[in-house]
PDB file of C-alpha atoms in Angstrom:
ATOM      1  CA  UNK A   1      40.039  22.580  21.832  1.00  0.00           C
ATOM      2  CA  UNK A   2      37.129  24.049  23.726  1.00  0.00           C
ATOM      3  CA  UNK A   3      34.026  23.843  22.253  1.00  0.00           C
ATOM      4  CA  UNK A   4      32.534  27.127  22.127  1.00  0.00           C
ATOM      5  CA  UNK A   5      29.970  26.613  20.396  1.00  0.00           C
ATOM      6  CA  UNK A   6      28.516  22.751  20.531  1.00  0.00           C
ATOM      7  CA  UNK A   7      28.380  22.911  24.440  1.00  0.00           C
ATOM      8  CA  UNK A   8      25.468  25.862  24.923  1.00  0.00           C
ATOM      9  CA  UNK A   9      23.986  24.585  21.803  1.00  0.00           C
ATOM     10  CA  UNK A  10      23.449  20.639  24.048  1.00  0.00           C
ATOM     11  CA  UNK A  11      22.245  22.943  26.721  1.00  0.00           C
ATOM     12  CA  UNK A  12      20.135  24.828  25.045  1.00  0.00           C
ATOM     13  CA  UNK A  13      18.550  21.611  23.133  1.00  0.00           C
ATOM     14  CA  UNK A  14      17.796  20.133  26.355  1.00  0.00           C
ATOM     15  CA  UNK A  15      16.216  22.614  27.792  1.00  0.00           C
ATOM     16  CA  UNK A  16      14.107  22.567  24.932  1.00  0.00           C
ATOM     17  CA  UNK A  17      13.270  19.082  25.730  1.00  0.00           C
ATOM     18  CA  UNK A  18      11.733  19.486  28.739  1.00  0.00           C
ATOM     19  CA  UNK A  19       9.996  22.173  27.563  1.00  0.00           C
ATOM     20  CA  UNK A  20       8.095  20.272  25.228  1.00  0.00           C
ATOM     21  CA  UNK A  21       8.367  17.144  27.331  1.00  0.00           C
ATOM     22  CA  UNK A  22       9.501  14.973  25.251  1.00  0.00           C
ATOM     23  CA  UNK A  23       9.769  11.381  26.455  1.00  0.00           C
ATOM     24  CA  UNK A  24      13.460  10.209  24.786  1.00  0.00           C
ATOM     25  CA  UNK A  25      13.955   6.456  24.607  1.00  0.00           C
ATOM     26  CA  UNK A  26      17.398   5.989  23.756  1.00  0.00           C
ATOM     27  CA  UNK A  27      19.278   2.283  23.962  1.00  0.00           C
ATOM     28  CA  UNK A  28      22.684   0.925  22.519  1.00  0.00           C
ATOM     29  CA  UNK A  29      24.600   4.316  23.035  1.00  0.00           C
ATOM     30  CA  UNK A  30      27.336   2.259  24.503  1.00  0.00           C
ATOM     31  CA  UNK A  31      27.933   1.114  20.574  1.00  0.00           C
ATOM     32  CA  UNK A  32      29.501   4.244  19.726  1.00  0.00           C
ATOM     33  CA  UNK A  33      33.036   4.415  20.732  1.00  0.00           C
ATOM     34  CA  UNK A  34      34.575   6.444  23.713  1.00  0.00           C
ATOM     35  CA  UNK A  35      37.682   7.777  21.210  1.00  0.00           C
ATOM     36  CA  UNK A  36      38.775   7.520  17.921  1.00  0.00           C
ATOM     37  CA  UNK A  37      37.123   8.207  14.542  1.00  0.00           C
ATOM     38  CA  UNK A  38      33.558   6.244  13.281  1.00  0.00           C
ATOM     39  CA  UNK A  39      30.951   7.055  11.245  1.00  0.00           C
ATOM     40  CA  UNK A  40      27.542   7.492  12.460  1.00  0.00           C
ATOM     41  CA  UNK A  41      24.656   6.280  10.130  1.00  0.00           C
ATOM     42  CA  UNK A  42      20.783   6.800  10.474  1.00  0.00           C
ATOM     43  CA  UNK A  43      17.944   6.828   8.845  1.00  0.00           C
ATOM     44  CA  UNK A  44      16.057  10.486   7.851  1.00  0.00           C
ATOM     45  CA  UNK A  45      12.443  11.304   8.420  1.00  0.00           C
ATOM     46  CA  UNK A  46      12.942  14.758  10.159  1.00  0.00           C
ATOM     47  CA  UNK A  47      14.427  18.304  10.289  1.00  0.00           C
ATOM     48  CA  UNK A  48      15.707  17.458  13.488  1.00  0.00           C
ATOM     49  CA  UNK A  49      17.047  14.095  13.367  1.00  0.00           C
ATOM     50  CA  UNK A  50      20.995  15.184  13.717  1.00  0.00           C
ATOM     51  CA  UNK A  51      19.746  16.562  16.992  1.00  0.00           C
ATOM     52  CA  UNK A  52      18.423  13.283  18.132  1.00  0.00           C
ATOM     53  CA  UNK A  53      21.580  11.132  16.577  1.00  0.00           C
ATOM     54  CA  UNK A  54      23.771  13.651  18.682  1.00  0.00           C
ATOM     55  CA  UNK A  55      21.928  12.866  21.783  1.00  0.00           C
ATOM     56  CA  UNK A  56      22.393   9.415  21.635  1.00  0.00           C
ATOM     57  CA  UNK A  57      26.568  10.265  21.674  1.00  0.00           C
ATOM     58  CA  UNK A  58      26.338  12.036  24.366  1.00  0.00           C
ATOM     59  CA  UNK A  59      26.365   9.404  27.060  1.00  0.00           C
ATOM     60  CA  UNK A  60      30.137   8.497  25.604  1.00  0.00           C
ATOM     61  CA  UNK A  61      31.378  11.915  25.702  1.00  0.00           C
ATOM     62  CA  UNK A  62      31.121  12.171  22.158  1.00  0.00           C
ATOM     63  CA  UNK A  63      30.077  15.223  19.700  1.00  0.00           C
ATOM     64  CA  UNK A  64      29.436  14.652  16.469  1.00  0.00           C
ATOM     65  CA  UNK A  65      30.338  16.593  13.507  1.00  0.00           C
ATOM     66  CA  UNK A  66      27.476  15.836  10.571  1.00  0.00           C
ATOM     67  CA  UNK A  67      27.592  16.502   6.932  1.00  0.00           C
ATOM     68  CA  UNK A  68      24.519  18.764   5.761  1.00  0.00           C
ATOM     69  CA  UNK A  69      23.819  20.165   2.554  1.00  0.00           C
ATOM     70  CA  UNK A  70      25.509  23.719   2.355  1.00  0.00           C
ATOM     71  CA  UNK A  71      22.748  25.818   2.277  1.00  0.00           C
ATOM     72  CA  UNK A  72      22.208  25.441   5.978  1.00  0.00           C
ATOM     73  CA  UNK A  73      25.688  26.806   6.513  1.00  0.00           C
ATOM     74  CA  UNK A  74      24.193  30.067   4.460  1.00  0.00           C
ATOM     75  CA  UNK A  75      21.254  30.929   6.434  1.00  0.00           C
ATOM     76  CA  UNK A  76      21.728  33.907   8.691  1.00  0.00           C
ATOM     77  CA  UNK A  77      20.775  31.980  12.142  1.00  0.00           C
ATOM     78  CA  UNK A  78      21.898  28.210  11.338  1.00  0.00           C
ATOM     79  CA  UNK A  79      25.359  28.980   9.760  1.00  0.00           C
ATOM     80  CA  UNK A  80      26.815  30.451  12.897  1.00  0.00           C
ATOM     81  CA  UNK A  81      25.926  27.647  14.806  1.00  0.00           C
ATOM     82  CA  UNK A  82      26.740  24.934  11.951  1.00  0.00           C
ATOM     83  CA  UNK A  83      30.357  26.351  11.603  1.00  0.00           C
ATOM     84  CA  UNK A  84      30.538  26.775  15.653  1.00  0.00           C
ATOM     85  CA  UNK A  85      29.628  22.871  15.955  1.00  0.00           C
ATOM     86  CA  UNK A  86      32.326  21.784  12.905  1.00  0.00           C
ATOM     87  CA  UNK A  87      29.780  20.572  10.935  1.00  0.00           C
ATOM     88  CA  UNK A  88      30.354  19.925   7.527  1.00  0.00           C
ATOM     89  CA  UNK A  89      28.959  21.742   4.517  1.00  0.00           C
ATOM     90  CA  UNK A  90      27.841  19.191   1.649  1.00  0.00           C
ATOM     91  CA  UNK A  91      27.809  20.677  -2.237  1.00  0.00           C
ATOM     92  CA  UNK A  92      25.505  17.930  -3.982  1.00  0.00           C
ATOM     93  CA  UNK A  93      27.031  19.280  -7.234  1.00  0.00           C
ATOM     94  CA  UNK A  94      30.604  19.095  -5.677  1.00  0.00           C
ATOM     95  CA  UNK A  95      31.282  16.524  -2.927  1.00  0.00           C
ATOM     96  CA  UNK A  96      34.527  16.228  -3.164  1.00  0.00           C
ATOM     97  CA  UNK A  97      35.531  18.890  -0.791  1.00  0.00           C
ATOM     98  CA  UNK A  98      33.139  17.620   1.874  1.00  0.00           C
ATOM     99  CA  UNK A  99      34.126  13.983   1.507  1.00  0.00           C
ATOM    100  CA  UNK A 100      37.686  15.269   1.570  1.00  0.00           C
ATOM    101  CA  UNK A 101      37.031  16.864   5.110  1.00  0.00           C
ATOM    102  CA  UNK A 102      34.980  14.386   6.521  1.00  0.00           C
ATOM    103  CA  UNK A 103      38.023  12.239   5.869  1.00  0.00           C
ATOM    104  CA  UNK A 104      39.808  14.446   7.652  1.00  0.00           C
ATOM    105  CA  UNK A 105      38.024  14.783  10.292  1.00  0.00           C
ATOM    106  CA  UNK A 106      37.496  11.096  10.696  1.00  0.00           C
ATOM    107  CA  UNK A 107      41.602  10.319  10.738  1.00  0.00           C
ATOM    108  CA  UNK A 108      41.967  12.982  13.822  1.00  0.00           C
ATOM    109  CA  UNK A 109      39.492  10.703  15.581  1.00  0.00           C
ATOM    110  CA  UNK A 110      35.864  12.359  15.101  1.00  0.00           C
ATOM    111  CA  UNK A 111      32.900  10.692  15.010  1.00  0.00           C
ATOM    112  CA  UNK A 112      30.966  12.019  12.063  1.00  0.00           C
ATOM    113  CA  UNK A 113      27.243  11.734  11.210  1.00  0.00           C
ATOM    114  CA  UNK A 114      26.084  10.729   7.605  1.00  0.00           C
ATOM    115  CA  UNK A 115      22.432  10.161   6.772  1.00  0.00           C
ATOM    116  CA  UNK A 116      22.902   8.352   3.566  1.00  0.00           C
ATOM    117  CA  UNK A 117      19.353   8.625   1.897  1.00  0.00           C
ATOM    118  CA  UNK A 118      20.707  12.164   1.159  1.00  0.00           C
ATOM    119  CA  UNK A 119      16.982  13.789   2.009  1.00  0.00           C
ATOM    120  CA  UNK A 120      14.369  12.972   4.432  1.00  0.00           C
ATOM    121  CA  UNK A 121      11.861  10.109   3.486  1.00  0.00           C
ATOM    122  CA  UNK A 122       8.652  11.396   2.679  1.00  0.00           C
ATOM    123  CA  UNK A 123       6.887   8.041   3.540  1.00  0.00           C
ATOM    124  CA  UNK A 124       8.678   7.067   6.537  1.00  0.00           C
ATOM    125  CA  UNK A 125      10.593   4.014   4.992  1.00  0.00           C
ATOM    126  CA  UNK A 126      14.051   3.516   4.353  1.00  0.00           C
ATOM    127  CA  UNK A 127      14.810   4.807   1.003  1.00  0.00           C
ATOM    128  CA  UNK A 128      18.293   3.699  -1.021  1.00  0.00           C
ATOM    129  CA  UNK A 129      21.464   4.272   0.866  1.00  0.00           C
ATOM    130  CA  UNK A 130      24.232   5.887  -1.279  1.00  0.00           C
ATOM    131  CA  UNK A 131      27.869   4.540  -0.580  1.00  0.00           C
ATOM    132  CA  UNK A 132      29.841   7.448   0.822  1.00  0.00           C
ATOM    133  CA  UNK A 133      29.057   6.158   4.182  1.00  0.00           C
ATOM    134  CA  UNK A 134      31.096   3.031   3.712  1.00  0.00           C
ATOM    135  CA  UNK A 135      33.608   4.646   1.355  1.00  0.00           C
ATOM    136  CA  UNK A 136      34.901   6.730   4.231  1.00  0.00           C
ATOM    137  CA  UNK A 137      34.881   4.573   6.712  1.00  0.00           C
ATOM    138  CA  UNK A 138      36.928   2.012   4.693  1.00  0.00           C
ATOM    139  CA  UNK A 139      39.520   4.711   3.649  1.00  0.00           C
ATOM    140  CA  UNK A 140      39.763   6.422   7.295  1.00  0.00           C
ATOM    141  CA  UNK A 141      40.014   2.513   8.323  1.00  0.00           C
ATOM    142  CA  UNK A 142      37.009   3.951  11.252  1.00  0.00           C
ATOM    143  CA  UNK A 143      33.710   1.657  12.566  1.00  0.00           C
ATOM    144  CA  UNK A 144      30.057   2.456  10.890  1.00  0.00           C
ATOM    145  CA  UNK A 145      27.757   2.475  13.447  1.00  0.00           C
ATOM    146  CA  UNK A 146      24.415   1.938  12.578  1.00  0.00           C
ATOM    147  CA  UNK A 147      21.252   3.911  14.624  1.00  0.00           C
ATOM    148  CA  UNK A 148      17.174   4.654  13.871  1.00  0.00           C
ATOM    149  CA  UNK A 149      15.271   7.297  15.279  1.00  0.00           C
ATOM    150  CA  UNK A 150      11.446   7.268  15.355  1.00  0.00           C
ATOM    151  CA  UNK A 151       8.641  10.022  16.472  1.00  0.00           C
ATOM    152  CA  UNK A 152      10.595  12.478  15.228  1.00  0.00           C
ATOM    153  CA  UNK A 153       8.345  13.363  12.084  1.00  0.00           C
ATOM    154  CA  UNK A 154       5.769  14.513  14.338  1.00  0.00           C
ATOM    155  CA  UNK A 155       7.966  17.590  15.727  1.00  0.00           C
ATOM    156  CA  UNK A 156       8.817  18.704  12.290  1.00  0.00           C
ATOM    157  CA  UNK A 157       9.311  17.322   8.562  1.00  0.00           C
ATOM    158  CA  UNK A 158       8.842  17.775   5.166  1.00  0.00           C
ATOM    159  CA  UNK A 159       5.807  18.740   3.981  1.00  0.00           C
ATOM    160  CA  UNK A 160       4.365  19.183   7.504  1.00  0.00           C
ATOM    161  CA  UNK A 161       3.478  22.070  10.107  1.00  0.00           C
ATOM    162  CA  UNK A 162       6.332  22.587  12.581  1.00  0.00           C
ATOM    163  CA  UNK A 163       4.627  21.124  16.270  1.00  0.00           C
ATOM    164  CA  UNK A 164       6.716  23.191  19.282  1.00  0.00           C
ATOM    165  CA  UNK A 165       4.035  22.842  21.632  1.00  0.00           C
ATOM    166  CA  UNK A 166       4.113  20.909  24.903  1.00  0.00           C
ATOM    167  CA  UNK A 167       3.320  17.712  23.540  1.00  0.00           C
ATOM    168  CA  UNK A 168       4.567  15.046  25.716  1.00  0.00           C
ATOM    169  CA  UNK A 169       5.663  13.419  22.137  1.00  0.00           C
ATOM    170  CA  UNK A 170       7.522   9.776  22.280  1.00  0.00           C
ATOM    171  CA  UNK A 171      11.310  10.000  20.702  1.00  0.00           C
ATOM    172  CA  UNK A 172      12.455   6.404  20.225  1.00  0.00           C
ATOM    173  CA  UNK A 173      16.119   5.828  19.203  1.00  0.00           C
ATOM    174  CA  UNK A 174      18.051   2.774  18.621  1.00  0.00           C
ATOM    175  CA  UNK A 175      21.815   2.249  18.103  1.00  0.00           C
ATOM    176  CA  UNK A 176      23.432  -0.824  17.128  1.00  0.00           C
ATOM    177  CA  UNK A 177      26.746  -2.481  17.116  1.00  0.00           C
ATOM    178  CA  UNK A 178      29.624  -1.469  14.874  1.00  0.00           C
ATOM    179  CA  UNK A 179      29.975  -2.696  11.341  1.00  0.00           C
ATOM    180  CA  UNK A 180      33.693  -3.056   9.867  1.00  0.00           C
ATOM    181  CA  UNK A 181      34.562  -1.484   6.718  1.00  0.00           C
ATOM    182  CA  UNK A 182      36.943  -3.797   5.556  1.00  0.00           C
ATOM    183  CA  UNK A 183      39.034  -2.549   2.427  1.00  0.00           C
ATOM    184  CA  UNK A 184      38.972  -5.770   0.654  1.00  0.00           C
ATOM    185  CA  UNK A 185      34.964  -5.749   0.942  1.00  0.00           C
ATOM    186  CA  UNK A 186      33.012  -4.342  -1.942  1.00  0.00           C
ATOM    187  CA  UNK A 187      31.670  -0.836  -0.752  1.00  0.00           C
ATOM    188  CA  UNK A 188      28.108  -1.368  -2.270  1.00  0.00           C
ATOM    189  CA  UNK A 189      28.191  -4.765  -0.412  1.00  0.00           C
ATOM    190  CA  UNK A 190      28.913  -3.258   2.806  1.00  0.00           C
ATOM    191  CA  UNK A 191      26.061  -0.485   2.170  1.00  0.00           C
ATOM    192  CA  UNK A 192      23.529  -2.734   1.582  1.00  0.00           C
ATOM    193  CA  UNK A 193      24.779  -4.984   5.028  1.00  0.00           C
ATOM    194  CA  UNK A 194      24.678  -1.195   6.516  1.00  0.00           C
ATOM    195  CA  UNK A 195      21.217  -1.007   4.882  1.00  0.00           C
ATOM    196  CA  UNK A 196      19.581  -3.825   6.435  1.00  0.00           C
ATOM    197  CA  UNK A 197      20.881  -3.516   9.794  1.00  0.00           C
ATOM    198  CA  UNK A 198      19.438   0.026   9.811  1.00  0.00           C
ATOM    199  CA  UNK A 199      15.987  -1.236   8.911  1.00  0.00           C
ATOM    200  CA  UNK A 200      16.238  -3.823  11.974  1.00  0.00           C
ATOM    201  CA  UNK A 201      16.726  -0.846  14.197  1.00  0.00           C
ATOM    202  CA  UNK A 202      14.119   0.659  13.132  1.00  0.00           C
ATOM    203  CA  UNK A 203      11.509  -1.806  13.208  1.00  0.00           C
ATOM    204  CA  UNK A 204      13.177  -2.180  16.581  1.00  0.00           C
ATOM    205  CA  UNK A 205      11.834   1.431  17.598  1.00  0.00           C
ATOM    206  CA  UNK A 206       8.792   1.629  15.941  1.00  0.00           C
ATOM    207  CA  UNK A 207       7.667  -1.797  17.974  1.00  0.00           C
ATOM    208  CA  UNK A 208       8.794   0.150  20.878  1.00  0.00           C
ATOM    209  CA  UNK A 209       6.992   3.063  20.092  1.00  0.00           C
ATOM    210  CA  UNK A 210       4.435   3.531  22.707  1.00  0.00           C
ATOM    211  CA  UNK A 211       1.741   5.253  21.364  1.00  0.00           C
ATOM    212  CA  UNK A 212      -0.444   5.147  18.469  1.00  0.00           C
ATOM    213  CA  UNK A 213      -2.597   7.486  16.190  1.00  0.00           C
ATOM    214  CA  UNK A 214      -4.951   9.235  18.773  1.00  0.00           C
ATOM    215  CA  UNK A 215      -7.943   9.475  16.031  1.00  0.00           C
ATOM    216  CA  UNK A 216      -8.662   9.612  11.954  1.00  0.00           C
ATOM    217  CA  UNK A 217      -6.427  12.572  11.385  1.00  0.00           C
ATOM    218  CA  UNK A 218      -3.339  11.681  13.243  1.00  0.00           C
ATOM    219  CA  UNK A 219      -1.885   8.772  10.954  1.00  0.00           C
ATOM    220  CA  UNK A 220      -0.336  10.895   8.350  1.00  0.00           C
ATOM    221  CA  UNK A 221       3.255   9.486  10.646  1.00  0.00           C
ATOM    222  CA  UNK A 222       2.769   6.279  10.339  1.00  0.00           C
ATOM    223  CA  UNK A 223       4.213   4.363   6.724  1.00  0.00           C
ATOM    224  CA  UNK A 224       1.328   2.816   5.023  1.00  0.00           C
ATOM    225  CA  UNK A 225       2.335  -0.726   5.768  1.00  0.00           C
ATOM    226  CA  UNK A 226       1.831  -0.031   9.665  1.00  0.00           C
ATOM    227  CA  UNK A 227      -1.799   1.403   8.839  1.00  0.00           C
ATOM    228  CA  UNK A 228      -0.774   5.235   8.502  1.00  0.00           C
ATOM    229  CA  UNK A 229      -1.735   7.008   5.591  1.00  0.00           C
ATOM    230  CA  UNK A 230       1.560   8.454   4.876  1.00  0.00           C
ATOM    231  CA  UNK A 231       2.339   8.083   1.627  1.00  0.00           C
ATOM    232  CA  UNK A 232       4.643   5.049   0.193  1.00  0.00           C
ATOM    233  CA  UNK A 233       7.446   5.316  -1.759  1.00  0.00           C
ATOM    234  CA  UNK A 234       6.250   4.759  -5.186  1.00  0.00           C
ATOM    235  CA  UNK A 235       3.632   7.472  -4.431  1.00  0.00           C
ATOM    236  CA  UNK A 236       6.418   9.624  -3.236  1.00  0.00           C
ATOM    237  CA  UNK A 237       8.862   9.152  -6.248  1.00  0.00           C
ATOM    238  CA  UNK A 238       5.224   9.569  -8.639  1.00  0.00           C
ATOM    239  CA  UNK A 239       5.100  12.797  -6.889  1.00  0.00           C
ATOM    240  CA  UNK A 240       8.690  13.984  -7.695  1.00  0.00           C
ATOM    241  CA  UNK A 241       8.731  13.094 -11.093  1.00  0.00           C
ATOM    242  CA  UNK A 242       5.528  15.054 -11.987  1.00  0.00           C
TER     243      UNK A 242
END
């Protein structure tokens, strides 16, 4: 079926790269299949981060389809284009419909995109990873594939000013081989295998990072424990339950 939508949309996204000159550093897209269904899995520190995890697909002729909470599919710009692209709505109060289609989609051979901290990580660290990752891929009997992206926080995240501008800004992104979802393997044990090897891919990119704060106010994206002063993630949950 021709992609109507997702097509311009790549187009449009690059162009927007080299607009703001962003320098992409993306190894181990050769870990995502060519066909058939998998499930994507990153870690979340940005607004844009399903832009970046689609990128990396790309090289294998491969679109993704990600889950994203519904309200996206609502607003009056982003829900044309999330329905054009097949995403898939997510109802926190009622997931069964969108686990129910990601399934779906999965069986026909998609490769779908989950980030399973549910919301993006205020202080830059991997936060608990829920299970519906692995429960999917064990039922639609599909690959996880595991990925990190890093420098995306400074183009736009929570709490922070959007940054459009030329800014030659460093986009590091790491995928890594597939994980089986065996169905005689506890799914909590295979989230917290999924867990760990997202955390080596991301160490991975932020030692390839290359650049650092460029003064005293530029650490806020850095996690505390690499010098930054974002905020860690006791302060964070302190914060929320206030």
């Amino acid at each position: 079926m021709a992609e109507l939508v997702y097509r311009p949309v790549i187009g449009l996204a690059r162009t927007l790269f080299k607009v703001w000159d962003l320098k992409i550093d993306c190894e181990g897209s050769e870990n995502i299949p060519r066909s058939g269904g998998a499930v994507l899995v990153s870690n979340h520190i940005s607004y844009l981060d399903f832009v970046f995890n689609g990128l990396a697909a790309l090289p294998q002729k491969r679109l993704v389809r990600f889950m994203a909470k519904e309200s996206v599919f609502h607003h009056k710009v982003s829900g044309p284009l999330m329905r054009g692209m097949k995403h898939i709505p997510v109802d926190r109060k009622q997931g069964e419909a969108a686990y129910a289609h990601a399934l779906d989609s999965l069986r026909s051979g998609e490769v779908v995109g989950v980030f399973p901290e549910a919301t993006i990580s205020e202080s830059f660290t991997l936060k608990s990873f829920k299970s519906g990752a692995a429960r999917l891929a064990q039922e639609a009997g599909v690959p996880l594939i595991p990925m990190a992206v890093w420098g995306t926080q400074r183009l736009w995240t929570k709490g922070r000013p959007r940054n459009f501008r030329r800014s030659h800004t460093p986009i590091t992104i790491r995928v890594g081989e597939a994980i089986e979802a065996s169905r005689d393997k506890y799914a909590g044990a295979i989230t917290r295998q999924l867990r760990e090897r997202v955390q080596e891919l991301l160490e991975a990119a932020q030692r390839a990072y290359p650049v650092r704060p460029r003064d005293t106010d530029d650490p806020w994206w850095l996690p505390a424990h690499l010098g930054g002063t974002a905020p860690t993630a006791d302060e964070v949950r302190a914060a929320e339950a206030r």
